[in-house]
PDB file of C-alpha atoms in Angstrom:
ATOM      1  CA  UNK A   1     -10.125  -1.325  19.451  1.00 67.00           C
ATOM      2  CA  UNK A   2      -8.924   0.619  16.349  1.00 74.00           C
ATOM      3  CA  UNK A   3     -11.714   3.550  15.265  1.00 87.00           C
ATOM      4  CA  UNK A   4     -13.094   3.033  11.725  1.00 89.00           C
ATOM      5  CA  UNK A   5     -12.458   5.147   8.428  1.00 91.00           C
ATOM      6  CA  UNK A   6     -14.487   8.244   8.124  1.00 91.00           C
ATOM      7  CA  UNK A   7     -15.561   7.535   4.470  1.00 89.00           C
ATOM      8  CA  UNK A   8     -16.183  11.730   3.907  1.00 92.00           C
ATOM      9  CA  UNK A   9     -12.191  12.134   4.171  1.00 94.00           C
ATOM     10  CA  UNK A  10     -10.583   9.427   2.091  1.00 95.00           C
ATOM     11  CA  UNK A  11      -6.999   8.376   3.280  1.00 95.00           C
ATOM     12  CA  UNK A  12      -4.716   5.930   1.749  1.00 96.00           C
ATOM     13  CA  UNK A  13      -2.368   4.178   3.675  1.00 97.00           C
ATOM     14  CA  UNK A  14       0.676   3.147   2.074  1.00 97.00           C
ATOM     15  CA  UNK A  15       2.338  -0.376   3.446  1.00 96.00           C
ATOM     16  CA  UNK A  16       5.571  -1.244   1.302  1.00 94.00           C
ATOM     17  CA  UNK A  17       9.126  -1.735   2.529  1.00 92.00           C
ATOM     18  CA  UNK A  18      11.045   1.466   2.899  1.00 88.00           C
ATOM     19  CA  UNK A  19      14.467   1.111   2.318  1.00 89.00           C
ATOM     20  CA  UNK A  20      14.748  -0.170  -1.263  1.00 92.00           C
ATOM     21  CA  UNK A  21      15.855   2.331  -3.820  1.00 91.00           C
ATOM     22  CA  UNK A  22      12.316   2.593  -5.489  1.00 90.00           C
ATOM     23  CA  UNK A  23      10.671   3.078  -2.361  1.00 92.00           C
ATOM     24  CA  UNK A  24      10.719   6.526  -1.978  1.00 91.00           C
ATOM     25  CA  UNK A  25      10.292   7.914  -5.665  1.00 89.00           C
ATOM     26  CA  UNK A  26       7.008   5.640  -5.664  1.00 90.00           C
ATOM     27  CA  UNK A  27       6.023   6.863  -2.011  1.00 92.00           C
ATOM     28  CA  UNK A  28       6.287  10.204  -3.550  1.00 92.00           C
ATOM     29  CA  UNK A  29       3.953   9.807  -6.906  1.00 90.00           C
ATOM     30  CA  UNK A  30       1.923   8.018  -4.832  1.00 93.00           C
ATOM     31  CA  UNK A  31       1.158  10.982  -2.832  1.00 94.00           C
ATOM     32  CA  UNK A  32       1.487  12.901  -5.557  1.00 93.00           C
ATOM     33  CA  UNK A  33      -1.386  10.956  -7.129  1.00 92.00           C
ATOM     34  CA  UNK A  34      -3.495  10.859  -3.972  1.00 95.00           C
ATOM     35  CA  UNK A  35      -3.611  14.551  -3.797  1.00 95.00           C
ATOM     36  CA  UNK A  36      -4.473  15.269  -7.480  1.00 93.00           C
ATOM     37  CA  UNK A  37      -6.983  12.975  -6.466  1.00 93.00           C
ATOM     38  CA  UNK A  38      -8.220  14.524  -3.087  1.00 94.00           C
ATOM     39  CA  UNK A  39      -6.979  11.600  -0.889  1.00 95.00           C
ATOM     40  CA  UNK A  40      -5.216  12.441   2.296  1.00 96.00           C
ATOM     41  CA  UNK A  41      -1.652  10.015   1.958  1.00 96.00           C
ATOM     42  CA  UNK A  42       0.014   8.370   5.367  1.00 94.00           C
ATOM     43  CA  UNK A  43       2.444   6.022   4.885  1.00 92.00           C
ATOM     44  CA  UNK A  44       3.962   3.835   8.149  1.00 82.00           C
ATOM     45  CA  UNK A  45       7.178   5.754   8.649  1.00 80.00           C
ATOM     46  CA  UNK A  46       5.783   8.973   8.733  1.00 75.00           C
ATOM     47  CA  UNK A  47       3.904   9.006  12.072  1.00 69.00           C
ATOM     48  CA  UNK A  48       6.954   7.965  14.412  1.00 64.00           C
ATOM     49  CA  UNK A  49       5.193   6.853  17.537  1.00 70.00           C
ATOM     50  CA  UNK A  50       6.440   4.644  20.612  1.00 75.00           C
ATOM     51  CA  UNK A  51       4.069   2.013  20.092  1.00 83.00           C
ATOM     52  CA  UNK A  52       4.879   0.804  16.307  1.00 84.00           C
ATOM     53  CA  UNK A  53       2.746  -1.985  15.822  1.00 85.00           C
ATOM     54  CA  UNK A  54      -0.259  -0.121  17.445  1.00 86.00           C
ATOM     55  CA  UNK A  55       0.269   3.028  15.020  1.00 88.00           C
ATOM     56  CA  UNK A  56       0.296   0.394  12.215  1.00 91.00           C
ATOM     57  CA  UNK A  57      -2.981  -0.858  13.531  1.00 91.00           C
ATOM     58  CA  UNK A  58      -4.977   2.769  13.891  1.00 91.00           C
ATOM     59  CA  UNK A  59      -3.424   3.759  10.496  1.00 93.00           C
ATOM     60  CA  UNK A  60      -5.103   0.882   9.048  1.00 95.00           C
ATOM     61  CA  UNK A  61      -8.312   0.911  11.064  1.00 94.00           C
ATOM     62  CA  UNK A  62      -9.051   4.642   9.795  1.00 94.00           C
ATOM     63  CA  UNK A  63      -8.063   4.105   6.192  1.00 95.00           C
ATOM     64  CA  UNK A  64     -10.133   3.935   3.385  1.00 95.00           C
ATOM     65  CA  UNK A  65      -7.936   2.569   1.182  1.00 95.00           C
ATOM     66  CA  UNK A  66      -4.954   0.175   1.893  1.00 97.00           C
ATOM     67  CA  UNK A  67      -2.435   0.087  -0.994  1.00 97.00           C
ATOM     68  CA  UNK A  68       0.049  -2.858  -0.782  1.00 96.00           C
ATOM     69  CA  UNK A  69       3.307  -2.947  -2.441  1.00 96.00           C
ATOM     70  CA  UNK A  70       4.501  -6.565  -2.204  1.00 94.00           C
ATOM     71  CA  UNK A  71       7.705  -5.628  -4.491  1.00 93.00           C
ATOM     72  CA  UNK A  72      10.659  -7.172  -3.026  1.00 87.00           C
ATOM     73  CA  UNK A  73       8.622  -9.190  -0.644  1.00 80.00           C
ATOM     74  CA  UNK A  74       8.396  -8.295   3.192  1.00 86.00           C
ATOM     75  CA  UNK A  75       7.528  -9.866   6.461  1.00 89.00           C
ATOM     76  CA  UNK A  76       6.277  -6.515   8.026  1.00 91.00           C
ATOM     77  CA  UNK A  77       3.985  -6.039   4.535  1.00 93.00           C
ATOM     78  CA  UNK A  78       2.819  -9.555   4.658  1.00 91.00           C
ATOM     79  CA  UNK A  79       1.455  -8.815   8.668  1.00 92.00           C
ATOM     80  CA  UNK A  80      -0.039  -5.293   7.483  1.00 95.00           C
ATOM     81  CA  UNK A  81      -1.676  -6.636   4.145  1.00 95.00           C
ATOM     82  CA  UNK A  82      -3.091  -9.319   7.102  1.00 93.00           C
ATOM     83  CA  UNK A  83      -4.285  -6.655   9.461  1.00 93.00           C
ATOM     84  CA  UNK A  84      -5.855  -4.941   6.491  1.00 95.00           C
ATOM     85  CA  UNK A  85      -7.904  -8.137   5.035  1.00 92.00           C
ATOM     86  CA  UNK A  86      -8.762  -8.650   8.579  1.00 91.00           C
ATOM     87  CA  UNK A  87     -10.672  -5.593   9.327  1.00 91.00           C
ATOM     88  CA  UNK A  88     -12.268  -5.664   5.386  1.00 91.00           C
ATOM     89  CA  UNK A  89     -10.234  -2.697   4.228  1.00 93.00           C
ATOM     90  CA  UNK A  90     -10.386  -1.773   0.225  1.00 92.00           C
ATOM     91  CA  UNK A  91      -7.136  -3.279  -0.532  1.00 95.00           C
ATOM     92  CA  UNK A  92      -5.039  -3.019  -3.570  1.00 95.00           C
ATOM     93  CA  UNK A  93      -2.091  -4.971  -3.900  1.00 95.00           C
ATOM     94  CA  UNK A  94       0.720  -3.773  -6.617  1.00 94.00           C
ATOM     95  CA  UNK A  95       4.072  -4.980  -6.963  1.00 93.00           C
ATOM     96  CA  UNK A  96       6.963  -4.581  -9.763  1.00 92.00           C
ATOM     97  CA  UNK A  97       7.542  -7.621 -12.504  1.00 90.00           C
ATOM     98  CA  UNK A  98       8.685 -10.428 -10.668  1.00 90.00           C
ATOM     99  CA  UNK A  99       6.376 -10.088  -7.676  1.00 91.00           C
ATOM    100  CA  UNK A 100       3.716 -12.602  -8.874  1.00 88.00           C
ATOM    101  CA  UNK A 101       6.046 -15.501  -9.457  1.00 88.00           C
ATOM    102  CA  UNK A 102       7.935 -14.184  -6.153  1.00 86.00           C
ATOM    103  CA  UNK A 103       4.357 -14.827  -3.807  1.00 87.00           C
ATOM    104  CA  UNK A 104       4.248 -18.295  -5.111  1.00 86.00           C
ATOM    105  CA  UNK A 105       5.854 -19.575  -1.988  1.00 84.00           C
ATOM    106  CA  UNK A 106       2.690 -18.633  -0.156  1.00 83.00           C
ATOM    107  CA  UNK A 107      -0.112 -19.979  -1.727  1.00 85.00           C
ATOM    108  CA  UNK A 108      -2.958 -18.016   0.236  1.00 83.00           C
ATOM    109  CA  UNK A 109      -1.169 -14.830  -1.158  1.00 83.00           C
ATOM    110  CA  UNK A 110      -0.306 -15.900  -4.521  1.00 82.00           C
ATOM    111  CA  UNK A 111      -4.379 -16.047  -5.172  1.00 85.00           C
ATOM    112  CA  UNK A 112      -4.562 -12.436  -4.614  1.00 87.00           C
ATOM    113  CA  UNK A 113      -4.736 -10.206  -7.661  1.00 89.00           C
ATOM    114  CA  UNK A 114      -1.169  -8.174  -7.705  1.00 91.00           C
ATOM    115  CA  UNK A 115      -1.560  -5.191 -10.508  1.00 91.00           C
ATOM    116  CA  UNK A 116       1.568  -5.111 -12.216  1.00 88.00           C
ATOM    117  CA  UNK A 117       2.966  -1.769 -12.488  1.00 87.00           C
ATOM    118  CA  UNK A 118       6.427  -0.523 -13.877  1.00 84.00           C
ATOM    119  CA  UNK A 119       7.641   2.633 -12.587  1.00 78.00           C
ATOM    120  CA  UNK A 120       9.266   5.362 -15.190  1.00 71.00           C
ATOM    121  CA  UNK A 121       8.196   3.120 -17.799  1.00 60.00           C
ATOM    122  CA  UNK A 122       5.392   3.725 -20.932  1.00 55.00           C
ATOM    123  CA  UNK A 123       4.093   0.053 -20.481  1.00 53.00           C
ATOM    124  CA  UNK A 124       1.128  -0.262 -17.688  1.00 60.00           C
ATOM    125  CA  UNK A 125       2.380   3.067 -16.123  1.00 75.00           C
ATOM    126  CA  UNK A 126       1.991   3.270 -12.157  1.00 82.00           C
ATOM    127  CA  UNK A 127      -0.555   6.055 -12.433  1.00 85.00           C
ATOM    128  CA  UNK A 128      -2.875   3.597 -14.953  1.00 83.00           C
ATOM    129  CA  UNK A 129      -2.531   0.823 -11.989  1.00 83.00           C
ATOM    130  CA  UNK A 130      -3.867   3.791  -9.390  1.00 89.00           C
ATOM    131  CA  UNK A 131      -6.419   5.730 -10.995  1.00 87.00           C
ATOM    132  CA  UNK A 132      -8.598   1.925 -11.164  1.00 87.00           C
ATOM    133  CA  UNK A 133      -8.499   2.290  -6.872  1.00 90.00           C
ATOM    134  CA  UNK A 134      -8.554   5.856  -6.230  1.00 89.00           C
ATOM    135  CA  UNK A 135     -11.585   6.130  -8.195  1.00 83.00           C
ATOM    136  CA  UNK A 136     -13.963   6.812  -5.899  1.00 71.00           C
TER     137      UNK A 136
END
């Protein structure tokens, strides 16, 4: 059994893929963001232990957010956004222009709200899409 989120220290966890080029410049502002903020940040890769899958699941059992980037779609996002909406986590799922008409092969997915956000761009700026969910 995963422990729950201790709602005194607020912690986003970050699920997105990591190896596309925008990955780690919005990994970073995201921190960046999270701190200005007073949220701890963890993001997947960052805690390398042997047991993957059950990192994954403690990360998610003591957030108190769960921010989902569904940019570029991903099988290991998909099964994390799952773990999340399993356990009733406050979810936010974001994703780059194209991602909506992208999840309309799934349609259980493509019902979820996905904030649009554009990074280094004046229109809908990433930190407009994040200050709605890190409010506390």
């Amino acid at each position: 059994p995963g422990d729950y989120p201790d709602t005194s220290k607020p912690r986003v966890f970050h699920v997105m893929p990591y190896r596309p080029d925008w990955a780690t410049p919005n990994s970073q502002q995201t921190r960046q963001l999270c701190k200005v903020a007073g949220i701890a940040y963890i993001r997947g890769d960052f805690e390398i232990k042997r047991n993957i899958i059950q990192s994954i699941w403690q990360e998610i059992c003591t957030a108190t957010h769960v921010l989902v980037d569904m940019t570029d779609y991903s099988e290991n996002v998909l099964f994390e956004l799952g773990l999340a909406d399993t356990l009733g986590r406050n979810v936010w799922v974001v994703g780059q222009p194209g991602t909506n008409e992208n999840l309309k092969r799934f349609p259980t997915i493509a019902k979820l709200r996905v904030h649009e956000y554009q990074l280094g761009k004046k229109t809908k700026k990433y930190e407009e899409v994040m200050r709605v969910f890190l409010e506390p």
